[in-house]
PDB file of C-alpha atoms in Angstrom:
ATOM      1  CA  MET A 252     -15.702   5.261  -1.522  1.00  0.00           C
ATOM      2  CA  SER A 253     -15.195   1.768  -0.176  1.00  0.00           C
ATOM      3  CA  TYR A 254     -16.646   0.289  -3.368  1.00  0.00           C
ATOM      4  CA  ASP A 255     -14.333   2.499  -5.446  1.00  0.00           C
ATOM      5  CA  ARG A 256     -11.346   1.248  -3.439  1.00  0.00           C
ATOM      6  CA  TYR A 257     -12.598  -2.331  -3.747  1.00  0.00           C
ATOM      7  CA  VAL A 258     -12.848  -2.135  -7.537  1.00  0.00           C
ATOM      8  CA  ALA A 259      -9.509  -0.310  -7.859  1.00  0.00           C
ATOM      9  CA  ILE A 260      -7.649  -2.889  -5.751  1.00  0.00           C
ATOM     10  CA  CYS A 261      -9.516  -6.166  -6.296  1.00  0.00           C
ATOM     11  CA  LYS A 262     -10.665  -5.705  -9.904  1.00  0.00           C
ATOM     12  CA  PRO A 263      -8.228  -3.198 -11.438  1.00  0.00           C
ATOM     13  CA  LEU A 264      -8.683  -4.447 -14.994  1.00  0.00           C
ATOM     14  CA  HIS A 265     -12.453  -3.900 -14.777  1.00  0.00           C
ATOM     15  CA  TYR A 266     -12.249  -0.498 -13.092  1.00  0.00           C
ATOM     16  CA  GLY A 267     -13.152   1.474 -16.222  1.00  0.00           C
ATOM     17  CA  THR A 268     -16.312  -0.537 -16.837  1.00  0.00           C
ATOM     18  CA  LEU A 269     -17.441  -0.962 -13.208  1.00  0.00           C
ATOM     19  CA  MET A 270     -16.790   2.641 -12.128  1.00  0.00           C
ATOM     20  CA  ASP A 271     -17.939   4.517 -15.211  1.00  0.00           C
ATOM     21  CA  SER A 272     -19.809   7.810 -14.945  1.00  0.00           C
ATOM     22  CA  ARG A 273     -23.182   6.051 -14.890  1.00  0.00           C
ATOM     23  CA  ALA A 274     -22.189   3.873 -11.906  1.00  0.00           C
ATOM     24  CA  CYS A 275     -20.833   6.911 -10.036  1.00  0.00           C
ATOM     25  CA  ALA A 276     -24.006   8.908 -10.756  1.00  0.00           C
ATOM     26  CA  THR A 277     -26.178   5.983  -9.631  1.00  0.00           C
ATOM     27  CA  MET A 278     -24.275   5.596  -6.353  1.00  0.00           C
ATOM     28  CA  ALA A 279     -24.359   9.343  -5.702  1.00  0.00           C
ATOM     29  CA  ALA A 280     -28.096   9.493  -6.487  1.00  0.00           C
ATOM     30  CA  ALA A 281     -28.778   6.539  -4.164  1.00  0.00           C
ATOM     31  CA  ALA A 282     -26.827   8.171  -1.335  1.00  0.00           C
ATOM     32  CA  TRP A 283     -28.571  11.524  -1.827  1.00  0.00           C
ATOM     33  CA  ALA A 284     -32.027   9.911  -2.143  1.00  0.00           C
ATOM     34  CA  THR A 285     -31.505   7.876   1.031  1.00  0.00           C
ATOM     35  CA  GLY A 286     -30.332  10.944   2.931  1.00  0.00           C
ATOM     36  CA  LEU A 287     -33.221  13.029   1.605  1.00  0.00           C
ATOM     37  CA  LEU A 288     -35.780  10.345   2.507  1.00  0.00           C
ATOM     38  CA  HIS A 289     -34.280  10.045   5.989  1.00  0.00           C
ATOM     39  CA  ALA A 290     -34.376  13.813   6.520  1.00  0.00           C
ATOM     40  CA  LEU A 291     -37.908  14.187   5.156  1.00  0.00           C
ATOM     41  CA  LEU A 292     -39.318  11.410   7.347  1.00  0.00           C
ATOM     42  CA  HIS A 293     -37.755  12.820  10.501  1.00  0.00           C
ATOM     43  CA  THR A 294     -38.728  16.395   9.610  1.00  0.00           C
ATOM     44  CA  ALA A 295     -42.354  15.461   8.880  1.00  0.00           C
ATOM     45  CA  ASN A 296     -42.566  13.538  12.141  1.00  0.00           C
ATOM     46  CA  THR A 297     -40.960  16.372  14.109  1.00  0.00           C
ATOM     47  CA  PHE A 298     -43.363  18.992  12.736  1.00  0.00           C
ATOM     48  CA  SER A 299     -46.342  16.805  13.614  1.00  0.00           C
ATOM     49  CA  LEU A 300     -45.398  16.715  17.322  1.00  0.00           C
ATOM     50  CA  PRO A 301     -47.093  19.230  19.630  1.00  0.00           C
ATOM     51  CA  LEU A 302     -44.577  21.191  21.706  1.00  0.00           C
ATOM     52  CA  CYS A 303     -45.754  22.155  25.172  1.00  0.00           C
ATOM     53  CA  GLN A 304     -42.469  22.912  26.928  1.00  0.00           C
ATOM     54  CA  GLY A 305     -41.461  25.926  24.853  1.00  0.00           C
ATOM     55  CA  ASN A 306     -39.409  25.954  21.699  1.00  0.00           C
ATOM     56  CA  ALA A 307     -35.884  26.585  23.020  1.00  0.00           C
ATOM     57  CA  VAL A 308     -33.469  23.737  22.363  1.00  0.00           C
ATOM     58  CA  ASP A 309     -30.252  23.236  24.365  1.00  0.00           C
ATOM     59  CA  GLN A 310     -28.232  22.687  21.196  1.00  0.00           C
ATOM     60  CA  PHE A 311     -26.854  24.814  18.411  1.00  0.00           C
ATOM     61  CA  PHE A 312     -29.169  22.982  15.985  1.00  0.00           C
ATOM     62  CA  CYS A 313     -32.499  21.175  16.342  1.00  0.00           C
ATOM     63  CA  GLU A 314     -31.542  17.597  17.016  1.00  0.00           C
ATOM     64  CA  ILE A 315     -34.379  15.068  17.140  1.00  0.00           C
ATOM     65  CA  ALA A 316     -33.702  13.902  20.687  1.00  0.00           C
ATOM     66  CA  GLN A 317     -33.770  17.488  21.945  1.00  0.00           C
ATOM     67  CA  ILE A 318     -37.062  18.228  20.181  1.00  0.00           C
ATOM     68  CA  LEU A 319     -38.641  15.063  21.586  1.00  0.00           C
ATOM     69  CA  LYS A 320     -37.811  16.346  25.089  1.00  0.00           C
ATOM     70  CA  LEU A 321     -39.976  19.413  24.350  1.00  0.00           C
ATOM     71  CA  SER A 322     -42.913  17.387  23.075  1.00  0.00           C
ATOM     72  CA  CYS A 323     -45.923  16.865  25.286  1.00  0.00           C
ATOM     73  CA  SER A 324     -47.122  14.037  23.111  1.00  0.00           C
ATOM     74  CA  GLY A 325     -46.526  10.504  24.263  1.00  0.00           C
ATOM     75  CA  SER A 326     -46.406   9.320  20.670  1.00  0.00           C
ATOM     76  CA  TYR A 327     -42.801   8.242  20.491  1.00  0.00           C
ATOM     77  CA  LEU A 328     -43.853   5.182  18.519  1.00  0.00           C
ATOM     78  CA  ARG A 329     -43.486   6.903  15.137  1.00  0.00           C
ATOM     79  CA  GLU A 330     -40.087   8.303  16.070  1.00  0.00           C
ATOM     80  CA  PHE A 331     -39.039   4.897  17.369  1.00  0.00           C
ATOM     81  CA  GLY A 332     -40.045   3.377  14.025  1.00  0.00           C
ATOM     82  CA  LEU A 333     -38.053   6.019  12.158  1.00  0.00           C
ATOM     83  CA  THR A 334     -35.082   5.411  14.433  1.00  0.00           C
ATOM     84  CA  ILE A 335     -35.261   1.680  13.676  1.00  0.00           C
ATOM     85  CA  PHE A 336     -35.467   2.526   9.947  1.00  0.00           C
ATOM     86  CA  SER A 337     -32.419   4.800  10.289  1.00  0.00           C
ATOM     87  CA  ALA A 338     -30.518   2.138  12.240  1.00  0.00           C
ATOM     88  CA  LEU A 339     -31.246  -0.445   9.537  1.00  0.00           C
ATOM     89  CA  ILE A 340     -29.953   1.866   6.803  1.00  0.00           C
ATOM     90  CA  PHE A 341     -26.871   2.661   8.869  1.00  0.00           C
ATOM     91  CA  PHE A 342     -26.284  -1.025   9.647  1.00  0.00           C
ATOM     92  CA  ALA A 343     -26.651  -2.033   5.979  1.00  0.00           C
ATOM     93  CA  CYS A 344     -24.116   0.619   4.927  1.00  0.00           C
ATOM     94  CA  PHE A 345     -21.776  -0.352   7.754  1.00  0.00           C
ATOM     95  CA  VAL A 346     -21.913  -4.058   6.824  1.00  0.00           C
ATOM     96  CA  PHE A 347     -21.285  -3.177   3.166  1.00  0.00           C
ATOM     97  CA  VAL A 348     -18.217  -1.105   4.072  1.00  0.00           C
ATOM     98  CA  VAL A 349     -16.863  -3.775   6.432  1.00  0.00           C
ATOM     99  CA  LEU A 350     -17.327  -6.581   3.884  1.00  0.00           C
ATOM    100  CA  THR A 351     -15.760  -4.441   1.174  1.00  0.00           C
ATOM    101  CA  TYR A 352     -12.705  -3.717   3.302  1.00  0.00           C
ATOM    102  CA  VAL A 353     -12.385  -7.371   4.332  1.00  0.00           C
ATOM    103  CA  GLN A 354     -12.161  -8.235   0.630  1.00  0.00           C
ATOM    104  CA  ILE A 355      -9.683  -5.407   0.046  1.00  0.00           C
ATOM    105  CA  PHE A 356      -7.412  -6.452   2.918  1.00  0.00           C
ATOM    106  CA  ARG A 357      -7.530 -10.086   1.814  1.00  0.00           C
ATOM    107  CA  ALA A 358      -6.432  -9.023  -1.684  1.00  0.00           C
ATOM    108  CA  VAL A 359      -3.751  -6.663  -0.362  1.00  0.00           C
ATOM    109  CA  LEU A 360      -2.252  -9.244   1.984  1.00  0.00           C
ATOM    110  CA  ARG A 361      -1.912 -11.643  -0.960  1.00  0.00           C
ATOM    111  CA  MET A 362       0.147  -9.115  -2.930  1.00  0.00           C
ATOM    112  CA  PRO A 363       3.758 -10.266  -3.307  1.00  0.00           C
ATOM    113  CA  SER A 364       5.186  -6.747  -3.475  1.00  0.00           C
ATOM    114  CA  GLU A 365       5.789  -4.780  -0.265  1.00  0.00           C
ATOM    115  CA  GLN A 366       5.538  -1.539  -2.252  1.00  0.00           C
ATOM    116  CA  GLY A 367       2.181  -2.632  -3.729  1.00  0.00           C
ATOM    117  CA  ARG A 368       0.813  -3.450  -0.270  1.00  0.00           C
ATOM    118  CA  HIS A 369       2.005  -0.102   1.080  1.00  0.00           C
ATOM    119  CA  LYS A 370       0.392   1.787  -1.815  1.00  0.00           C
ATOM    120  CA  ALA A 371      -2.911  -0.090  -1.397  1.00  0.00           C
ATOM    121  CA  PHE A 372      -3.007   0.495   2.357  1.00  0.00           C
ATOM    122  CA  SER A 373      -2.144   4.186   1.936  1.00  0.00           C
ATOM    123  CA  THR A 374      -5.078   4.445  -0.470  1.00  0.00           C
ATOM    124  CA  CYS A 375      -7.564   2.853   1.955  1.00  0.00           C
ATOM    125  CA  LEU A 376      -6.464   4.083   5.363  1.00  0.00           C
ATOM    126  CA  PRO A 377      -7.491   7.767   4.956  1.00  0.00           C
ATOM    127  CA  HIS A 378     -11.047   6.715   4.105  1.00  0.00           C
ATOM    128  CA  LEU A 379     -11.135   4.338   7.053  1.00  0.00           C
ATOM    129  CA  ALA A 380      -9.786   7.048   9.373  1.00  0.00           C
ATOM    130  CA  VAL A 381     -12.472   9.563   8.372  1.00  0.00           C
ATOM    131  CA  LEU A 382     -15.189   6.914   8.511  1.00  0.00           C
ATOM    132  CA  SER A 383     -14.050   5.672  11.929  1.00  0.00           C
ATOM    133  CA  LEU A 384     -13.931   9.208  13.293  1.00  0.00           C
ATOM    134  CA  PHE A 385     -17.471   9.935  12.132  1.00  0.00           C
ATOM    135  CA  VAL A 386     -18.977   6.596  13.168  1.00  0.00           C
ATOM    136  CA  SER A 387     -17.337   6.530  16.602  1.00  0.00           C
ATOM    137  CA  THR A 388     -18.463  10.057  17.508  1.00  0.00           C
ATOM    138  CA  ALA A 389     -21.996   9.473  16.169  1.00  0.00           C
ATOM    139  CA  ILE A 390     -22.295   6.161  18.036  1.00  0.00           C
ATOM    140  CA  PHE A 391     -21.173   7.826  21.247  1.00  0.00           C
ATOM    141  CA  ALA A 392     -23.643  10.666  20.678  1.00  0.00           C
ATOM    142  CA  TYR A 393     -26.642   8.429  20.156  1.00  0.00           C
ATOM    143  CA  LEU A 394     -25.830   5.357  22.248  1.00  0.00           C
ATOM    144  CA  LYS A 395     -24.389   6.923  25.385  1.00  0.00           C
ATOM    145  CA  PRO A 396     -26.305   6.002  28.554  1.00  0.00           C
ATOM    146  CA  PRO A 397     -28.814   8.603  29.754  1.00  0.00           C
ATOM    147  CA  SER A 398     -27.137   8.591  33.172  1.00  0.00           C
ATOM    148  CA  ILE A 399     -24.110  10.466  31.751  1.00  0.00           C
ATOM    149  CA  SER A 400     -26.200  12.780  29.591  1.00  0.00           C
ATOM    150  CA  SER A 401     -26.196  16.498  30.302  1.00  0.00           C
ATOM    151  CA  ALA A 402     -26.915  19.557  28.181  1.00  0.00           C
ATOM    152  CA  SER A 403     -23.251  20.565  28.006  1.00  0.00           C
ATOM    153  CA  LEU A 404     -22.037  17.023  27.191  1.00  0.00           C
ATOM    154  CA  ASP A 405     -24.714  16.669  24.506  1.00  0.00           C
ATOM    155  CA  LEU A 406     -23.552  19.959  22.996  1.00  0.00           C
ATOM    156  CA  VAL A 407     -19.887  18.897  22.993  1.00  0.00           C
ATOM    157  CA  VAL A 408     -20.723  15.514  21.464  1.00  0.00           C
ATOM    158  CA  ALA A 409     -22.903  17.146  18.792  1.00  0.00           C
ATOM    159  CA  VAL A 410     -19.990  19.406  17.859  1.00  0.00           C
ATOM    160  CA  LEU A 411     -17.688  16.384  17.759  1.00  0.00           C
ATOM    161  CA  TYR A 412     -19.690  14.437  15.207  1.00  0.00           C
ATOM    162  CA  THR A 413     -20.908  17.369  13.112  1.00  0.00           C
ATOM    163  CA  VAL A 414     -17.783  19.534  12.956  1.00  0.00           C
ATOM    164  CA  ILE A 415     -14.687  17.410  13.580  1.00  0.00           C
ATOM    165  CA  PRO A 416     -15.062  14.819  10.749  1.00  0.00           C
ATOM    166  CA  PRO A 417     -15.619  17.424   7.997  1.00  0.00           C
ATOM    167  CA  VAL A 418     -12.736  19.531   9.341  1.00  0.00           C
ATOM    168  CA  MET A 419     -10.387  16.561   9.558  1.00  0.00           C
ATOM    169  CA  ASN A 420     -11.451  15.104   6.194  1.00  0.00           C
ATOM    170  CA  PRO A 421      -9.232  17.313   3.960  1.00  0.00           C
ATOM    171  CA  LEU A 422      -6.310  17.017   6.367  1.00  0.00           C
ATOM    172  CA  ILE A 423      -6.499  13.213   6.540  1.00  0.00           C
ATOM    173  CA  TYR A 424      -6.847  12.811   2.774  1.00  0.00           C
ATOM    174  CA  SER A 425      -4.059  15.256   2.020  1.00  0.00           C
ATOM    175  CA  MET A 426      -1.578  13.489   4.332  1.00  0.00           C
ATOM    176  CA  ARG A 427      -0.621  11.374   1.313  1.00  0.00           C
ATOM    177  CA  ASN A 428       0.829  14.541  -0.222  1.00  0.00           C
ATOM    178  CA  GLN A 429       4.567  14.710   0.558  1.00  0.00           C
ATOM    179  CA  GLU A 430       4.689  18.517   0.220  1.00  0.00           C
ATOM    180  CA  LEU A 431       2.014  18.874   2.913  1.00  0.00           C
ATOM    181  CA  LYS A 432       3.840  16.448   5.203  1.00  0.00           C
ATOM    182  CA  ASP A 433       7.045  18.465   4.807  1.00  0.00           C
ATOM    183  CA  ALA A 434       5.211  21.754   5.459  1.00  0.00           C
ATOM    184  CA  LEU A 435       3.576  20.341   8.627  1.00  0.00           C
ATOM    185  CA  ARG A 436       6.918  19.015   9.884  1.00  0.00           C
ATOM    186  CA  LYS A 437       8.470  22.456   9.290  1.00  0.00           C
ATOM    187  CA  LEU A 438       5.538  24.240  10.959  1.00  0.00           C
ATOM    188  CA  PHE A 439       5.500  22.027  14.032  1.00  0.00           C
ATOM    189  CA  GLY A 440       9.296  22.086  14.176  1.00  0.00           C
ATOM    190  CA  ASP A 441       9.234  25.914  14.140  1.00  0.00           C
ATOM    191  CA  ILE A 442       6.541  25.974  16.827  1.00  0.00           C
ATOM    192  CA  LEU A 443       8.526  23.617  19.041  1.00  0.00           C
ATOM    193  CA  LEU A 444      11.669  25.703  18.591  1.00  0.00           C
ATOM    194  CA  TRP A 445       9.741  28.904  19.345  1.00  0.00           C
ATOM    195  CA  HIS A 446       8.420  27.471  22.667  1.00  0.00           C
ATOM    196  CA  GLN A 447      11.923  26.472  23.799  1.00  0.00           C
TER     197      GLN A 447
END
């Protein structure tokens, strides 16, 4: 999405050639292939671990860190390698998005028209909001210190980064729709009046 915004704002005359159906299919295939490879590597590694502390996980889904706690194998080296691989993929994507948005904001700030700047920012900010929500909750989930880790906190954090971003995604993107804004103002206005 950041590349789409970049092309639309920084290279609008080339948008049709740079973002044709082949480019979109290639980007989608690359994203799906990377996600599939990531999932397959972690799944294969997880199934190769012997479990000696039962098979009950303190989560609502089998998260890798929770499964490693059940393993009696000391072979965390493979999982550490996969985690480094995952971190590198994440970091590469994060750097790409940041550099893309730096270019977008540089182009937007050079626009002479206030209305043009507002339109460009309103196009980019929903994507940045959803991305920030997902990245911040995932970073907290995986980089929080073990001293504050507990089963209930891990469960809450897992819900935060797996449920909240997809739920908020349609709401954030639709906030550009004036009819929805008016309906939300009316709804919250009615709720406030009802509580008084």
